[in-house]
Amino acid sequence: MAINIAIDGPAGAGKSSIAKHVSKELGYIYVDTGALYRTVGLYSIRKGIDTKDAQAVTATLKDIEVKLGFVDGAQHVFLNGEDVSDAIRTPEASMGASNVSAIPAVRTFLFDLQRDIAKNNNCIMDGRDIGTVVLPDAQIKLFLTASPEARAERRYKELIEKGEKVDFQDVLDDINKRDYQDSHREIAPLKQAEDAVLVDNSGCNLEEGVALVIGIIKEKLN
Ligand code: DC
């Protein structure tokens, strides 16, 4: 049986950076489920559709094929055959993803894809509802968090390094808004699963965060 590790938590908590390192060390694949919601959001944005308009977004789903591919262990996401792995990483796509993720039909649309990967592969899957909804039977569940300021600082640095012109306060406002939306939506809201280990990595750099998470996982796997 495949071993599944679920990592949930709010935006910018370090889930993907930490999970990428940990998955390499364990030889598991890393699945970033946020990329799937971002891809659905990107399609609407490109079509000029309001990502909060549930009816209009739902109507686009029949025209969308979302696929995940893994190149040297790194996840790539494809929208109707186009590799959109970079295009989904803008602040606009982040907000669009949070908006479409509150639409039940979008969650249903992406559910099987996530479940199928986990069924067939040892994986670390990160998102908002992995331990609670997508993989309730995952052998290990972590809820990774950090203070809003620490998370905004990391996102800000990432965006600046990519050459984007952003303001720190805007990044912090976006993080707070997304946290609120993601944890207050009716369907599959962001919340810690009862059997998840809470990991706060506010004061940690990446190396320390990775060590902390690997320590917990190894202890649980033994
Ligand atoms: O992890 P991320 O920042 O790339 O996620 C983008 C948005 O997608 C996030 O604001 C909420 C949504 N999301 C979700 O609802 N469920 C998931 N499993 C993953 C992401």
Coordinates of C-alpha atoms and ligand atoms in Angstrom, one line a residue:
M1 CA 0.0 0.0 0.0
A2 CA 1.2 3.5 -0.9
I3 CA 2.4 5.7 2.0
N4 CA 0.6 9.0 2.0
I5 CA 1.7 12.1 4.0
A6 CA -0.7 14.9 4.1
I7 CA 0.5 18.5 4.8
D8 CA -2.1 21.2 5.2
G9 CA -1.8 24.7 6.3
P10 CA -2.4 28.4 5.4
A11 CA -0.8 30.2 2.5
G12 CA 3.0 30.8 2.8
A13 CA 3.5 28.5 5.7
G14 CA 6.4 26.8 3.9
K15 CA 4.4 23.7 2.9
S16 CA 5.8 23.4 -0.6
S17 CA 9.4 24.4 0.1
I18 CA 9.6 22.0 3.0
A19 CA 7.7 19.2 1.3
K20 CA 9.9 19.4 -1.8
H21 CA 13.0 18.8 0.3
V22 CA 11.4 16.1 2.5
S23 CA 10.0 14.2 -0.5
K24 CA 13.5 14.1 -2.1
E25 CA 15.0 12.7 1.0
L26 CA 12.3 10.0 1.3
G27 CA 12.1 9.3 -2.4
Y28 CA 8.4 10.1 -2.5
I29 CA 6.7 12.3 -5.1
Y30 CA 5.5 15.7 -4.0
V31 CA 2.0 16.8 -5.0
D32 CA 1.2 20.5 -4.7
T33 CA -2.6 20.5 -4.9
G34 CA -2.8 24.4 -4.8
A35 CA -1.4 24.3 -8.3
L36 CA -4.6 22.5 -9.5
Y37 CA -6.9 25.3 -8.1
R38 CA -4.5 27.9 -9.5
T39 CA -4.9 26.3 -12.9
V40 CA -8.7 26.3 -12.8
G41 CA -8.5 30.0 -11.7
L42 CA -6.0 30.9 -14.4
Y43 CA -8.4 29.6 -17.1
S44 CA -11.2 31.8 -15.8
I45 CA -8.9 34.9 -15.5
R46 CA -7.7 34.3 -19.1
K47 CA -11.3 34.1 -20.3
G48 CA -12.2 37.3 -18.4
I49 CA -14.5 35.4 -16.1
D50 CA -15.0 36.6 -12.5
T51 CA -13.4 33.9 -10.4
K52 CA -16.1 34.4 -7.8
D53 CA -18.9 33.7 -10.2
A54 CA -19.7 30.1 -9.3
Q55 CA -22.0 29.5 -12.3
A56 CA -19.6 30.9 -14.9
V57 CA -16.6 29.1 -13.4
T58 CA -18.5 25.8 -13.2
A59 CA -19.5 26.2 -16.9
T60 CA -15.7 26.4 -17.9
L61 CA -14.9 23.0 -16.3
K62 CA -16.1 21.0 -19.3
D63 CA -13.5 22.9 -21.4
I64 CA -10.6 22.2 -19.1
E65 CA -8.2 19.3 -18.8
V66 CA -5.8 19.6 -15.9
K67 CA -2.9 17.1 -15.7
L68 CA 0.0 16.7 -13.5
G69 CA 3.4 15.6 -14.7
F70 CA 6.6 14.9 -12.9
V71 CA 10.0 15.8 -14.4
D72 CA 13.0 14.8 -12.2
G73 CA 10.6 14.6 -9.3
A74 CA 9.4 18.1 -9.9
Q75 CA 5.7 18.7 -10.5
H76 CA 4.5 20.4 -13.6
V77 CA 0.9 21.3 -14.2
F78 CA -0.7 21.3 -17.6
L79 CA -3.8 23.2 -18.7
N80 CA -5.2 21.7 -21.9
G81 CA -1.7 20.5 -22.7
E82 CA 0.1 23.8 -21.9
D83 CA 2.6 23.8 -19.1
V84 CA 1.3 26.6 -16.8
S85 CA 3.6 25.9 -13.9
D86 CA 5.0 29.4 -14.0
A87 CA 1.9 31.3 -15.1
I88 CA 0.0 30.2 -12.0
R89 CA 2.4 31.8 -9.6
T90 CA 1.2 35.4 -9.8
P91 CA -0.7 37.2 -6.9
E92 CA -3.7 37.5 -9.3
A93 CA -3.7 33.7 -9.8
S94 CA -3.3 33.2 -6.0
M95 CA -6.5 35.1 -5.3
G96 CA -8.3 33.5 -8.3
A97 CA -7.4 30.1 -6.9
S98 CA -8.7 31.0 -3.5
N99 CA -12.0 32.2 -5.1
V100 CA -12.6 29.2 -7.3
S101 CA -11.6 26.8 -4.6
A102 CA -14.8 27.8 -2.7
I103 CA -16.9 26.5 -5.6
P104 CA -18.1 22.9 -4.9
A105 CA -18.0 21.8 -8.6
V106 CA -14.4 22.8 -8.8
R107 CA -13.5 20.8 -5.7
T108 CA -15.3 17.7 -7.1
F109 CA -13.6 18.2 -10.5
L110 CA -10.2 18.0 -8.9
F111 CA -10.9 15.3 -6.4
D112 CA -10.3 12.1 -8.3
L113 CA -7.0 13.4 -9.8
Q114 CA -5.7 13.9 -6.3
R115 CA -7.0 10.6 -5.0
D116 CA -5.6 8.6 -7.9
I117 CA -2.1 9.9 -7.5
A118 CA -2.1 9.1 -3.8
K119 CA -3.5 5.6 -4.4
N120 CA -0.7 4.7 -6.7
N121 CA 2.4 6.5 -5.3
N122 CA 4.2 7.1 -2.0
C123 CA 3.6 10.8 -1.8
I124 CA 3.6 13.9 0.2
M125 CA 0.6 15.9 -0.8
D126 CA 0.0 19.5 0.4
G127 CA -3.0 21.7 0.4
R128 CA -5.8 22.8 2.7
D129 CA -8.1 19.8 3.0
I130 CA -5.8 16.9 2.3
G131 CA -5.8 15.4 5.9
T132 CA -9.5 16.2 6.4
V133 CA -11.1 15.4 3.0
V134 CA -8.9 14.1 0.2
L135 CA -6.8 11.6 2.2
P136 CA -8.5 11.1 5.5
D137 CA -6.6 7.8 5.8
A138 CA -3.2 9.2 5.2
Q139 CA -0.6 7.5 7.5
I140 CA 0.9 10.8 8.6
K141 CA -0.8 14.2 8.8
L142 CA 0.8 17.5 9.5
F143 CA -0.7 20.9 9.9
L144 CA 2.1 23.4 9.1
T145 CA 1.7 27.0 10.1
A146 CA 3.6 30.2 10.8
S147 CA 2.5 33.7 11.8
P148 CA 0.9 35.9 9.1
E149 CA 3.9 38.2 9.2
A150 CA 6.5 35.4 8.8
R151 CA 4.5 34.0 5.9
A152 CA 4.1 37.3 4.2
E153 CA 7.8 38.0 4.6
R154 CA 8.6 34.7 2.8
R155 CA 6.1 35.3 0.0
Y156 CA 7.4 38.9 -0.4
K157 CA 11.0 37.7 -0.8
E158 CA 9.9 35.0 -3.3
L159 CA 8.1 37.5 -5.5
I160 CA 10.9 40.0 -5.3
E161 CA 13.4 37.4 -6.3
K162 CA 11.3 36.5 -9.3
G163 CA 11.5 40.2 -10.3
E164 CA 7.8 41.1 -9.4
K165 CA 7.1 44.6 -8.2
V166 CA 5.2 44.1 -4.9
D167 CA 4.5 46.0 -1.7
F168 CA 5.0 44.1 1.6
Q169 CA 1.7 45.4 3.0
D170 CA -0.2 44.2 -0.1
V171 CA 1.3 40.7 0.3
L172 CA 0.4 40.6 4.0
D173 CA -3.2 41.9 3.2
D174 CA -3.5 39.1 0.5
I175 CA -2.3 36.5 2.9
N176 CA -4.8 37.6 5.6
K177 CA -7.6 37.7 3.0
R178 CA -6.9 34.3 1.6
D179 CA -6.6 32.8 5.2
Y180 CA -10.0 34.2 6.0
Q181 CA -11.6 33.0 2.7
D182 CA -9.9 29.5 2.8
S183 CA -10.9 28.9 6.4
H184 CA -14.4 30.3 6.3
R185 CA -15.8 28.7 3.1
E186 CA -18.5 26.2 3.5
I187 CA -16.9 23.3 1.6
A188 CA -13.7 21.7 2.8
P189 CA -12.4 24.7 4.7
L190 CA -8.8 24.9 5.9
K191 CA -8.6 23.3 9.3
Q192 CA -6.4 21.0 11.2
A193 CA -7.4 17.4 11.1
E194 CA -8.0 15.9 14.5
D195 CA -5.2 13.5 14.1
A196 CA -2.7 16.0 12.5
V197 CA 0.5 17.1 14.2
L198 CA 0.6 20.9 14.5
V199 CA 4.0 22.3 13.4
D200 CA 4.6 26.0 13.8
N201 CA 7.7 27.0 11.9
S202 CA 7.6 30.8 12.4
G203 CA 11.1 31.2 13.8
C204 CA 12.6 28.6 11.4
N205 CA 14.6 29.0 8.3
L206 CA 14.1 26.5 5.5
E207 CA 16.7 24.1 6.8
E208 CA 15.3 24.1 10.3
G209 CA 11.8 23.7 9.0
V210 CA 12.8 20.7 6.9
A211 CA 14.7 19.1 9.8
L212 CA 11.7 19.6 12.1
V213 CA 9.3 17.9 9.6
I214 CA 11.6 15.1 8.7
G215 CA 12.1 14.4 12.4
I216 CA 8.3 14.1 13.0
I217 CA 7.8 11.9 9.8
K218 CA 10.7 9.5 10.6
E219 CA 9.5 9.1 14.1
K220 CA 6.0 8.3 12.9
L221 CA 7.2 5.9 10.1
N222 CA 9.2 3.8 12.5
Ligands
DC1 O1 -1.3 26.4 -1.7 P1 -1.6 27.5 -2.7 O2 -1.4 28.9 -2.1 O3 -1.0 27.3 -4.0 O4 -3.2 27.4 -2.9 C1 -3.9 28.3 -3.7 C2 -5.4 28.3 -3.3 O5 -6.0 27.1 -3.6 C3 -5.6 28.5 -1.8 O6 -5.8 29.9 -1.5 C4 -6.8 27.7 -1.4 C5 -6.9 26.7 -2.6 N1 -6.6 25.3 -2.2 C6 -7.7 24.6 -1.7 O7 -8.7 25.1 -1.5 N2 -7.4 23.3 -1.3 C7 -6.3 22.7 -1.5 N3 -6.1 21.4 -1.2 C8 -5.2 23.5 -2.0 C9 -5.4 24.8 -2.3

